[in-house]
PDB file of C-alpha atoms in Angstrom:
ATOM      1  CA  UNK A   1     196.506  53.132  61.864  1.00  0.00           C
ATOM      2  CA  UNK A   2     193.388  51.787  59.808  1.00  0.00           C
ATOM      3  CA  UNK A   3     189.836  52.748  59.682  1.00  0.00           C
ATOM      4  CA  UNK A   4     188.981  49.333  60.891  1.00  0.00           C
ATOM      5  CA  UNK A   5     191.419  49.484  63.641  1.00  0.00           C
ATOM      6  CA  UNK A   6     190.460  53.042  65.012  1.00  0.00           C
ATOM      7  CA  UNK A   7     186.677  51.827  64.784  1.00  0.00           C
ATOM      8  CA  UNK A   8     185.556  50.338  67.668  1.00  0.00           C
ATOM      9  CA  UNK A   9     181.669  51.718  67.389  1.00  0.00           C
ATOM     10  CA  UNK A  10     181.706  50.145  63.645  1.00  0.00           C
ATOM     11  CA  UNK A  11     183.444  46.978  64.980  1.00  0.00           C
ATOM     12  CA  UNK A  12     181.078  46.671  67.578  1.00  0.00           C
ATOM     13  CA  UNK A  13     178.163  46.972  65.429  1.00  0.00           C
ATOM     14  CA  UNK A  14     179.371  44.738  62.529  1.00  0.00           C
ATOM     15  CA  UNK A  15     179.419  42.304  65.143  1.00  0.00           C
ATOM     16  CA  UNK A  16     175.947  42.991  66.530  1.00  0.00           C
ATOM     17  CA  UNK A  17     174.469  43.102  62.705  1.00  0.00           C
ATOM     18  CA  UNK A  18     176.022  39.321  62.063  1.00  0.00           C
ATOM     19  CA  UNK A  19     174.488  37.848  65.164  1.00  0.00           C
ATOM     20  CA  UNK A  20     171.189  38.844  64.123  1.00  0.00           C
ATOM     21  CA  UNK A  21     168.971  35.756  62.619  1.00  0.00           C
ATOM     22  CA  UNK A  22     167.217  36.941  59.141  1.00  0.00           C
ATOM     23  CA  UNK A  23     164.759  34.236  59.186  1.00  0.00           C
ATOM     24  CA  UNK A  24     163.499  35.259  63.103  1.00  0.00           C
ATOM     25  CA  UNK A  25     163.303  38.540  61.952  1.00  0.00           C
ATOM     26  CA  UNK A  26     160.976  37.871  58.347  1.00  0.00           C
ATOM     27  CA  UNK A  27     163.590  38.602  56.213  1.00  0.00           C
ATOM     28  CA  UNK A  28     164.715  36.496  53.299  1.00  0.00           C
ATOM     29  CA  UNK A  29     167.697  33.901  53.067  1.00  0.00           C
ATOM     30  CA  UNK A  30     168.380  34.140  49.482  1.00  0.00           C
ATOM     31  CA  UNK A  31     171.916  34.755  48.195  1.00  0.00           C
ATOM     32  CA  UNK A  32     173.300  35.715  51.359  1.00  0.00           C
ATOM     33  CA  UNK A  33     177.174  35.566  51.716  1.00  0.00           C
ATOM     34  CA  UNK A  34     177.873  36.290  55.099  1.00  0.00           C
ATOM     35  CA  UNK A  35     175.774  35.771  58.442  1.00  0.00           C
ATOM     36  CA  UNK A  36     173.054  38.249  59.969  1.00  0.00           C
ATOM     37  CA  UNK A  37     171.288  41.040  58.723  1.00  0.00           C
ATOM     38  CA  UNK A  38     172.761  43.687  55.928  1.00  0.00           C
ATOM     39  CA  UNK A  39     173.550  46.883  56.311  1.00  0.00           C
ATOM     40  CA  UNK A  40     170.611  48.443  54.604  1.00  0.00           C
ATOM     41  CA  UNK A  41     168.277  45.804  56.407  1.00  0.00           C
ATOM     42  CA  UNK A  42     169.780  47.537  59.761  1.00  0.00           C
ATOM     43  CA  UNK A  43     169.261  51.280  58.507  1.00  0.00           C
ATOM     44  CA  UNK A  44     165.788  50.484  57.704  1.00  0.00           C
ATOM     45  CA  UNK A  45     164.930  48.769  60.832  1.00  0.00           C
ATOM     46  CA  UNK A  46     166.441  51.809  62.728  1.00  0.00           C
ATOM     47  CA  UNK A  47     164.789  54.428  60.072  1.00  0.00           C
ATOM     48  CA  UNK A  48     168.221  56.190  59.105  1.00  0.00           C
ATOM     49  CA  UNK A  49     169.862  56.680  55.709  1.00  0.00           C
ATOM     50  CA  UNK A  50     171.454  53.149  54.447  1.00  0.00           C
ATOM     51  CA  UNK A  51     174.611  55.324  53.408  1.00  0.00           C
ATOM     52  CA  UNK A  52     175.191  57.134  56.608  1.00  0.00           C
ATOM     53  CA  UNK A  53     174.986  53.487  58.744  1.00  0.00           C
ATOM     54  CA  UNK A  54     177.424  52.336  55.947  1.00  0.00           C
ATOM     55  CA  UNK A  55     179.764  54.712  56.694  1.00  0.00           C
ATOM     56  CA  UNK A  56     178.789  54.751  60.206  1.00  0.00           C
ATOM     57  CA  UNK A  57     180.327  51.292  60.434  1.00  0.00           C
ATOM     58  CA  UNK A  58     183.371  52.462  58.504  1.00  0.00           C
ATOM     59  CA  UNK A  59     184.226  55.142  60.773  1.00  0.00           C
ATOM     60  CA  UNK A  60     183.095  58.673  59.271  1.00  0.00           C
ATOM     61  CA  UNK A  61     179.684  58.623  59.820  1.00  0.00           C
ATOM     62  CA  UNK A  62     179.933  61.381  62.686  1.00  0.00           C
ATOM     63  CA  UNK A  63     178.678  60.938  65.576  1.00  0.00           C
ATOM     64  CA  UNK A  64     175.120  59.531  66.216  1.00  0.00           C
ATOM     65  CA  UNK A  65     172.916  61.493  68.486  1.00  0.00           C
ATOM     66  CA  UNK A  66     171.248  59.970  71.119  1.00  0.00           C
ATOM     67  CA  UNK A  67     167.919  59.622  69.623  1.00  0.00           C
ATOM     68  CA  UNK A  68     169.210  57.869  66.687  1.00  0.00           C
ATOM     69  CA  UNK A  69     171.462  55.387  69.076  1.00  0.00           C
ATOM     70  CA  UNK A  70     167.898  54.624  70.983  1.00  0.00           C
ATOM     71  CA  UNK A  71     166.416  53.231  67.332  1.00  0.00           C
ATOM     72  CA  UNK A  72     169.856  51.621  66.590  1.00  0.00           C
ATOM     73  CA  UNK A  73     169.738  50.063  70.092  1.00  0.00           C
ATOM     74  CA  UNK A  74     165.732  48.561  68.824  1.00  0.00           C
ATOM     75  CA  UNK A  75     167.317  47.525  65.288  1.00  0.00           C
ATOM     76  CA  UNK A  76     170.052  45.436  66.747  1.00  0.00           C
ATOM     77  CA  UNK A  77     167.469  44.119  69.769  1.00  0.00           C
ATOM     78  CA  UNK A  78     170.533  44.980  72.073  1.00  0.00           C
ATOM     79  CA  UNK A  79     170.251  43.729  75.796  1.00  0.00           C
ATOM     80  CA  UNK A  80     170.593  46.519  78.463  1.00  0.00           C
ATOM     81  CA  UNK A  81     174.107  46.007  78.697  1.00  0.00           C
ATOM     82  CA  UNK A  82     174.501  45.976  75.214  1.00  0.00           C
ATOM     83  CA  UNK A  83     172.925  49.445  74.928  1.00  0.00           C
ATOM     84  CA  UNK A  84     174.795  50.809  77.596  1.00  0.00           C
ATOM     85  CA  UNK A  85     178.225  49.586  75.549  1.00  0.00           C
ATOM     86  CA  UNK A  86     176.714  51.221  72.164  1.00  0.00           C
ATOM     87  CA  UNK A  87     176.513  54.401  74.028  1.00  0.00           C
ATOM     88  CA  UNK A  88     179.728  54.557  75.707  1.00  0.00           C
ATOM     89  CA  UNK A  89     181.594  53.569  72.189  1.00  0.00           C
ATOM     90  CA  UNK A  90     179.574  56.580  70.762  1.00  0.00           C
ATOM     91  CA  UNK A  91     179.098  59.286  73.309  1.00  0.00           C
ATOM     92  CA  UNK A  92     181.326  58.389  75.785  1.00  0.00           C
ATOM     93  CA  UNK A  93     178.642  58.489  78.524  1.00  0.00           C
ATOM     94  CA  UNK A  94     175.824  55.947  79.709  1.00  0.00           C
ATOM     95  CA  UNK A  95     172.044  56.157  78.076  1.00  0.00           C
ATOM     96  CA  UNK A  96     169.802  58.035  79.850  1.00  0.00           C
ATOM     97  CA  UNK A  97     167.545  56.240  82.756  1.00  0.00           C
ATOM     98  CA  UNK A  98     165.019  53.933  81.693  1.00  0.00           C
ATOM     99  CA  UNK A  99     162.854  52.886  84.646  1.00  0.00           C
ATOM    100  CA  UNK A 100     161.499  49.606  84.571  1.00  0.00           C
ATOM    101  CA  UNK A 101     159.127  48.135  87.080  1.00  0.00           C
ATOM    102  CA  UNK A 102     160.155  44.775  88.465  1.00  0.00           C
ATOM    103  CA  UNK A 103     158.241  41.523  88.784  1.00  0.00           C
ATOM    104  CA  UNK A 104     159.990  39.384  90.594  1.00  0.00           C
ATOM    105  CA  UNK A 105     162.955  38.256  91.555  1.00  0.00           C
ATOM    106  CA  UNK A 106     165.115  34.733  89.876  1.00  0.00           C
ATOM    107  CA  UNK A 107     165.514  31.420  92.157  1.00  0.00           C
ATOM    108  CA  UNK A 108     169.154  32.185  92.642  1.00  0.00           C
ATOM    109  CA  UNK A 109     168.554  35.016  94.582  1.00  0.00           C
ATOM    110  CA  UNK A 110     165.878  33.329  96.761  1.00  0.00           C
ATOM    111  CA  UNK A 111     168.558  30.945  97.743  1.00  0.00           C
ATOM    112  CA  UNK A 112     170.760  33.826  98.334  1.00  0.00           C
ATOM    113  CA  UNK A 113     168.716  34.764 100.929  1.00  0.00           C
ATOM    114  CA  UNK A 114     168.040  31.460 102.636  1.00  0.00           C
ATOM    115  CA  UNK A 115     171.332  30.420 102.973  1.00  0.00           C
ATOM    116  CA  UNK A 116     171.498  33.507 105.477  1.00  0.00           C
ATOM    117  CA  UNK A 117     170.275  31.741 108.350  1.00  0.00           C
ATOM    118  CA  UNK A 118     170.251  34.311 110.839  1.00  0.00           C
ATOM    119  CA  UNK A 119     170.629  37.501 108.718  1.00  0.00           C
ATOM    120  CA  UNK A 120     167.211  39.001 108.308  1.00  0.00           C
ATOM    121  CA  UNK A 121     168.078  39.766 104.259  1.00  0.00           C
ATOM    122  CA  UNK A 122     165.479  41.186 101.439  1.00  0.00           C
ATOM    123  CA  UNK A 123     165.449  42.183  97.863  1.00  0.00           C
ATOM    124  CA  UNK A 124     163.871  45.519  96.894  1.00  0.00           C
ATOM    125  CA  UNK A 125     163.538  47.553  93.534  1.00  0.00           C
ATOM    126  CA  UNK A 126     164.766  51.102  93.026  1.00  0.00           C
ATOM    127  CA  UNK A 127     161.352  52.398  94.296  1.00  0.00           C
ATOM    128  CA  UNK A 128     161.538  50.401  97.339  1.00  0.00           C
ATOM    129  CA  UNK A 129     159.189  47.295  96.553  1.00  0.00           C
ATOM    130  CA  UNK A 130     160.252  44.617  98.573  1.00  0.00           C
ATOM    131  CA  UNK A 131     160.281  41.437  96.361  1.00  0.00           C
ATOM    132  CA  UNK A 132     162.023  38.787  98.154  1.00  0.00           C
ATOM    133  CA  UNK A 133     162.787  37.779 101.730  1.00  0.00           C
ATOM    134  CA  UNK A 134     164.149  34.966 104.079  1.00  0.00           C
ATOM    135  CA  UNK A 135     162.764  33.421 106.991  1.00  0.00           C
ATOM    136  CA  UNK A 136     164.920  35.650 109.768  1.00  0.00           C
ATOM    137  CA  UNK A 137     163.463  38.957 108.106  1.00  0.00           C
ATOM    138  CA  UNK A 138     160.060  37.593 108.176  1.00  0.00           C
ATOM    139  CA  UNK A 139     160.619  37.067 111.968  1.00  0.00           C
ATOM    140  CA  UNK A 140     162.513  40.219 113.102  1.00  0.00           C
ATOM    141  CA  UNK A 141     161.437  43.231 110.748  1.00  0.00           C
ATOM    142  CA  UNK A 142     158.388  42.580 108.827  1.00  0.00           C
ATOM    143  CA  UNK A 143     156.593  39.356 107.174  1.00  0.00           C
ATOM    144  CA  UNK A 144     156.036  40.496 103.943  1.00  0.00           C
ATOM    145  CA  UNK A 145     154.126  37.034 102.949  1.00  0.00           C
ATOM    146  CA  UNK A 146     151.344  38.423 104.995  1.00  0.00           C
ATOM    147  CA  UNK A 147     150.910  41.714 102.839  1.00  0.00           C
ATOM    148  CA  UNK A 148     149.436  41.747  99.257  1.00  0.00           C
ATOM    149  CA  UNK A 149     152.175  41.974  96.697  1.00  0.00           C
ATOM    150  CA  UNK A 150     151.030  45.470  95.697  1.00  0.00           C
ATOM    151  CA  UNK A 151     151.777  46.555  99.612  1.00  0.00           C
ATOM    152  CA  UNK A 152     154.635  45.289 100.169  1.00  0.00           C
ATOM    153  CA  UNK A 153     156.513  48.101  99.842  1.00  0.00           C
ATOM    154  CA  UNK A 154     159.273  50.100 102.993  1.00  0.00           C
ATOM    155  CA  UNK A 155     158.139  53.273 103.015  1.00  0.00           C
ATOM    156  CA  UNK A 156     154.191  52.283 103.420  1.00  0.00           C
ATOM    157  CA  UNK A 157     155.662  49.865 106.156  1.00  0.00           C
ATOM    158  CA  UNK A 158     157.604  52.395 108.048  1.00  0.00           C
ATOM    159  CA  UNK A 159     155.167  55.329 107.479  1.00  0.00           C
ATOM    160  CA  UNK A 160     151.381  53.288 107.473  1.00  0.00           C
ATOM    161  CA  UNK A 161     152.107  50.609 110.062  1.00  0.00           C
ATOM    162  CA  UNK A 162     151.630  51.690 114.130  1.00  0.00           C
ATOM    163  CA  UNK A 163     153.565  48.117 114.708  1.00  0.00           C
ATOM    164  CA  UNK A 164     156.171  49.080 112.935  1.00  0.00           C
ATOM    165  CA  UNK A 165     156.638  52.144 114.934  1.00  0.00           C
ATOM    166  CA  UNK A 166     156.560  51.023 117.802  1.00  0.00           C
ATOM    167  CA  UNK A 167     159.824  48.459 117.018  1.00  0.00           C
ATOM    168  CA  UNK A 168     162.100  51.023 115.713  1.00  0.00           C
ATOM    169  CA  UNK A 169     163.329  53.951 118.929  1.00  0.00           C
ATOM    170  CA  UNK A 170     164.793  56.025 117.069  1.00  0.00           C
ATOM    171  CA  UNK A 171     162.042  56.510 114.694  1.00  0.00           C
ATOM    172  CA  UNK A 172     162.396  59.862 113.513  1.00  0.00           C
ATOM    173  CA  UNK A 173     165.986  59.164 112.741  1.00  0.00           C
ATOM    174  CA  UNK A 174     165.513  56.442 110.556  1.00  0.00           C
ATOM    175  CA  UNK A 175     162.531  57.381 108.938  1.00  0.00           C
ATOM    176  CA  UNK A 176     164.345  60.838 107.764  1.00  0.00           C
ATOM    177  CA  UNK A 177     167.089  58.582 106.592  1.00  0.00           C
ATOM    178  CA  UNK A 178     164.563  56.433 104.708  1.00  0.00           C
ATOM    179  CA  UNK A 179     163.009  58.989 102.791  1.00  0.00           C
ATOM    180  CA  UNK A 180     166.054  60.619 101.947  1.00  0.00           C
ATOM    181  CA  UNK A 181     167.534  57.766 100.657  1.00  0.00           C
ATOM    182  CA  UNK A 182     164.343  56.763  98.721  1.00  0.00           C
ATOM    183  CA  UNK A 183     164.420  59.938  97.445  1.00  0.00           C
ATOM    184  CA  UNK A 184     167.898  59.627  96.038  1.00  0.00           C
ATOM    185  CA  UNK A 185     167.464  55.840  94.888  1.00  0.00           C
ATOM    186  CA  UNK A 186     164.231  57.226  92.627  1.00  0.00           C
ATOM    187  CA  UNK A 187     166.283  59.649  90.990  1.00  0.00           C
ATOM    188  CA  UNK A 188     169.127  57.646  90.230  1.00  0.00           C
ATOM    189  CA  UNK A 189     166.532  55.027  88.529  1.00  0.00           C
ATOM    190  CA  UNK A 190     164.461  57.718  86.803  1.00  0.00           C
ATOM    191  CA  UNK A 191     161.359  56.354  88.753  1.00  0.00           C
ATOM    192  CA  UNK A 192     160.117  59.809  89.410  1.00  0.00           C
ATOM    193  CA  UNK A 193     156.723  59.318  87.709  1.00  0.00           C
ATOM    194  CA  UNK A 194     156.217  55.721  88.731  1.00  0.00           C
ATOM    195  CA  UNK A 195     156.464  56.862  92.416  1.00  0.00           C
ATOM    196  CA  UNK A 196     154.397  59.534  92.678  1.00  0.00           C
ATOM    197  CA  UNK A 197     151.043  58.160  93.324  1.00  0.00           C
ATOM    198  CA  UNK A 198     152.256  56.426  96.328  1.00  0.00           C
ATOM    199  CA  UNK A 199     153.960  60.054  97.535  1.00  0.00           C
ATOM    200  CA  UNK A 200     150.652  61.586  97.304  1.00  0.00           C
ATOM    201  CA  UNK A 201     149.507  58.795  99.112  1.00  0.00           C
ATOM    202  CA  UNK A 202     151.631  58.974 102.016  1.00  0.00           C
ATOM    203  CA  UNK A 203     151.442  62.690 102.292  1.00  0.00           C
ATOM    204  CA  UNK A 204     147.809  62.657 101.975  1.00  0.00           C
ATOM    205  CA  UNK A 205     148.077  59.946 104.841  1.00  0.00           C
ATOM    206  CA  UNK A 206     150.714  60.940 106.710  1.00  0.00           C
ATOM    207  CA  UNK A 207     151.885  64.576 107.424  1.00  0.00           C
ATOM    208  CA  UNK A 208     155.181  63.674 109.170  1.00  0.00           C
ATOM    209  CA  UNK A 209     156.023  62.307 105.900  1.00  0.00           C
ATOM    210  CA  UNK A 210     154.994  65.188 103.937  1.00  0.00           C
ATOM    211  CA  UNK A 211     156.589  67.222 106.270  1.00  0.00           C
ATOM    212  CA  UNK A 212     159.981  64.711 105.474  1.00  0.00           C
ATOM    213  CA  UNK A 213     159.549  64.453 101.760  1.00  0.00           C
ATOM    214  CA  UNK A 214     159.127  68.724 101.328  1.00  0.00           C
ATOM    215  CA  UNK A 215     162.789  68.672 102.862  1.00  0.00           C
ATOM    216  CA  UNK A 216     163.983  67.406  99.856  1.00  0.00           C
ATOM    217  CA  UNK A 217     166.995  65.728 101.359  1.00  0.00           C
ATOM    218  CA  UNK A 218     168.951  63.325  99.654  1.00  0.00           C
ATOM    219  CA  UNK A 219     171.323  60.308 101.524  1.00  0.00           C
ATOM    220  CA  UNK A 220     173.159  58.036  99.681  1.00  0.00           C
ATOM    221  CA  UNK A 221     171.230  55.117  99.931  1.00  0.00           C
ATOM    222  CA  UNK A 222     172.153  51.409 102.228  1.00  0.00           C
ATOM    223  CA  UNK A 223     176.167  52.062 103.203  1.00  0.00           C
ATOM    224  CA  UNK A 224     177.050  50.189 106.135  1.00  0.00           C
ATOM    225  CA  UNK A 225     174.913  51.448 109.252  1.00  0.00           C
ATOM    226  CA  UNK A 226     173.506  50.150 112.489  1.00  0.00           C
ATOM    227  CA  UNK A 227     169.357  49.987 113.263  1.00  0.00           C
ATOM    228  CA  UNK A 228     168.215  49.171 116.436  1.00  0.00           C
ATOM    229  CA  UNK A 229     164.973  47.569 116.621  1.00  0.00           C
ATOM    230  CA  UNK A 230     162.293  46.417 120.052  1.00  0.00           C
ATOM    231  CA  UNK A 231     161.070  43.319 119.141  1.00  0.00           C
ATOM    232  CA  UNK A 232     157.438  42.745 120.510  1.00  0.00           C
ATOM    233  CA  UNK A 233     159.274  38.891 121.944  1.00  0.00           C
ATOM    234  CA  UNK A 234     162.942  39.165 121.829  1.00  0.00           C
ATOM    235  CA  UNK A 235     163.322  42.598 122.861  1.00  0.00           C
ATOM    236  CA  UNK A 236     165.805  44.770 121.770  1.00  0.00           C
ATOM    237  CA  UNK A 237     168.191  43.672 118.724  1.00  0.00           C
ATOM    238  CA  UNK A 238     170.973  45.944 117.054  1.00  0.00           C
ATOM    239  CA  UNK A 239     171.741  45.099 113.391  1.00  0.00           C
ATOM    240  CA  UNK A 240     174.032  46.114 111.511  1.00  0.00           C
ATOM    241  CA  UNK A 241     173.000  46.657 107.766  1.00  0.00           C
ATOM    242  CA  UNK A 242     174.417  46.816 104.392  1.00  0.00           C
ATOM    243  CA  UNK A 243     173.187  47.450 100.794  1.00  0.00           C
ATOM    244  CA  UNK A 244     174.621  45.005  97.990  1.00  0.00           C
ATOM    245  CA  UNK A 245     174.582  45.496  94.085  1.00  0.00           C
ATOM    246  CA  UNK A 246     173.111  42.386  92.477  1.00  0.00           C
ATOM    247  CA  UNK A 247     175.432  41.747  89.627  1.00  0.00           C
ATOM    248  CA  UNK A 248     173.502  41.629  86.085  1.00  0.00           C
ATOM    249  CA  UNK A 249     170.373  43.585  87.791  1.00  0.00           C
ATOM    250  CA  UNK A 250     171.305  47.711  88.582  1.00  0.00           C
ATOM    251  CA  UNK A 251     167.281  47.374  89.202  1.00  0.00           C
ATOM    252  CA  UNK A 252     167.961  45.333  92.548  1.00  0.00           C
ATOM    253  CA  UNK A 253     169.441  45.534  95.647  1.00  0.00           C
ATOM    254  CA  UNK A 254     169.986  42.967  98.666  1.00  0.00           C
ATOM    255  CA  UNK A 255     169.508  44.487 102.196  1.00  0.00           C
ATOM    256  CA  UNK A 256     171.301  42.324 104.698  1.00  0.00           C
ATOM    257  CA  UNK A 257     170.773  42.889 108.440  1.00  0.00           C
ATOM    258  CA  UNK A 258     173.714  41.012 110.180  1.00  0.00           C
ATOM    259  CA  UNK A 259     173.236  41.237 114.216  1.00  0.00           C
ATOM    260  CA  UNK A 260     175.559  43.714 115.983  1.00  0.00           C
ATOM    261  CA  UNK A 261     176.811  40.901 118.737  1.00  0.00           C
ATOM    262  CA  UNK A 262     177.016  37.594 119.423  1.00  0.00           C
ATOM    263  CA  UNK A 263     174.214  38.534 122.068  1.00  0.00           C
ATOM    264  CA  UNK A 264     171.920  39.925 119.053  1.00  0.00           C
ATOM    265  CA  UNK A 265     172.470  36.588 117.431  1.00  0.00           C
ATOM    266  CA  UNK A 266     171.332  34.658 119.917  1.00  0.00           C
ATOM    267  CA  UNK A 267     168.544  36.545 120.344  1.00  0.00           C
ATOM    268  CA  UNK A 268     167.631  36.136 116.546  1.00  0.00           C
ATOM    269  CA  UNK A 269     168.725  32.135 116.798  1.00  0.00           C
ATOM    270  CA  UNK A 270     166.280  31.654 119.644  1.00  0.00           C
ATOM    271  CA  UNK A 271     163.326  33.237 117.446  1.00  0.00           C
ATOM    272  CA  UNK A 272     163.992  31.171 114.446  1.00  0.00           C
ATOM    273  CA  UNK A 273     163.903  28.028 116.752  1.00  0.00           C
ATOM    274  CA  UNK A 274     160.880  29.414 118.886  1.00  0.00           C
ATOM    275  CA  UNK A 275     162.311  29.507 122.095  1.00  0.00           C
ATOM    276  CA  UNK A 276     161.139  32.624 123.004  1.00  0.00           C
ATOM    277  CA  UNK A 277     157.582  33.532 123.993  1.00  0.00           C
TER     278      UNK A 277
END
């Protein structure tokens, strides 16, 4: 078998190099013969030896380390994706974690949610920032529109707001299984440091969730489970919930609440259409 053939990290970044547009990046056009960037133009981009990415793309350049696949990953301007592939070709294994705080969410998802009539449905981040939600989650759990951006986050919800409390019986159940989970969801994302001033400000605020987050317990997070909420007009509703990936976006994940019974429907159905009072 050839070099070329028993390559695929060379392959794949031959490829990469040609995509890459000389002119966006300030380099000149002169006497080039074939498209993208050379292989010296790469190596100094990514600050390694010129030789060793030559015969990096030829196959017996050893294997990169990790730190040296991070400035390859900047050379190449590889998407997320992309960098997760350039690892997995070289190491075998996924980059590390790179937490990323998240904005917002794209109109697709919005609509996502809306066309859930009488799921309550949201979008949160890996630290548990709710970003987007429909009209039937708005009604039964929590209107988010009515919170500052910046506050708009489950935990503060669950653990600062008395209403809140009050709508959820088995309190102490779910809130251990919330901060377990958000616990385990941080970790995963490598949010540990972008979390912690809002743990020290529930603890300070709160000693039943210091008392919770000291435990150190870890749940997998949204699998398919059953919350009962009191609603302050239509009484008591059971939903049954489930946690969805959001394909192209491991930073989000939609929460949909689908009600237990045709009963907890109605009940839901009525609200949106204000016949209940």
């Amino acid at each position: 078998m050839s070099v070329v053939e028993d390559n695929p990290l060379g392959r794949y970044l031959k490829e990469r190099r040609a995509r890459l547009d000389p002119a966006a990046l300030g380099l000149p056009l002169a006497r080039r013969r074939t498209p993208g960037l050379r292989r010296e133009e790469v190596a100094l981009r990514a600050h390694v030896s010129p030789t060793w990415y030559t015969w990096l793309e030829q196959g017996r350049g050893g294997a990169p380390s990790t730190e040296v696949l991070e400035r390859l990953a900047g050379a190449l301007q590889l998407s997320d994706v992309e960098r997760e592939h350039l690892f997995l070709l070289a190491q075998n294994r996924p980059p590390e974690v790179r937490f990323q705080a998240t904005a917002g969410v794209p109109p697709r998802l919005q609509r996502v949610l809306d066309a859930l009539a009488y799921c309550p449905a949201m979008i949160r981040t890996p630290t548990w920032d709710v970003l987007a939600w429909n009209r039937a989650c708005a009604a039964v759990l929590n209107d988010y529109s009515a919170m500052p951006p910046e506050r708009r986050n489950i935990l503060r919800h669950i653990f600062g707001n008395p209403a809140a409390r009050r709508r959820i019986p088995n309190w102490d159940r779910d809130a251990r299984f919330v901060v377990a989970a958000f616990r385990a969801d941080v970790a995963r994302a490598g949010a540990g440091e972008a979390v912690q001033a809002l743990v020290d400000e529930l603890s300070a605020a709160n000693a039943e969730f210091a008392a919770m987050w000291s435990e150190l317990d870890v749940r997998e997070g949204y699998g398919e489970m059953a919350k009962l909420i009191h609603h302050p007009v239509a009484g008591a509703i059971s939903l049954e919930y489930s946690g969805l990936a959001v394909e192209g976006r491991p930073d989000l994940t939609m929460i949909v609440y689908h009600p237990a019974t045709p009963a907890d429907e109605a009940r839901v159905r009525q609200l949106l259409m204000g016949q209940l009072a």
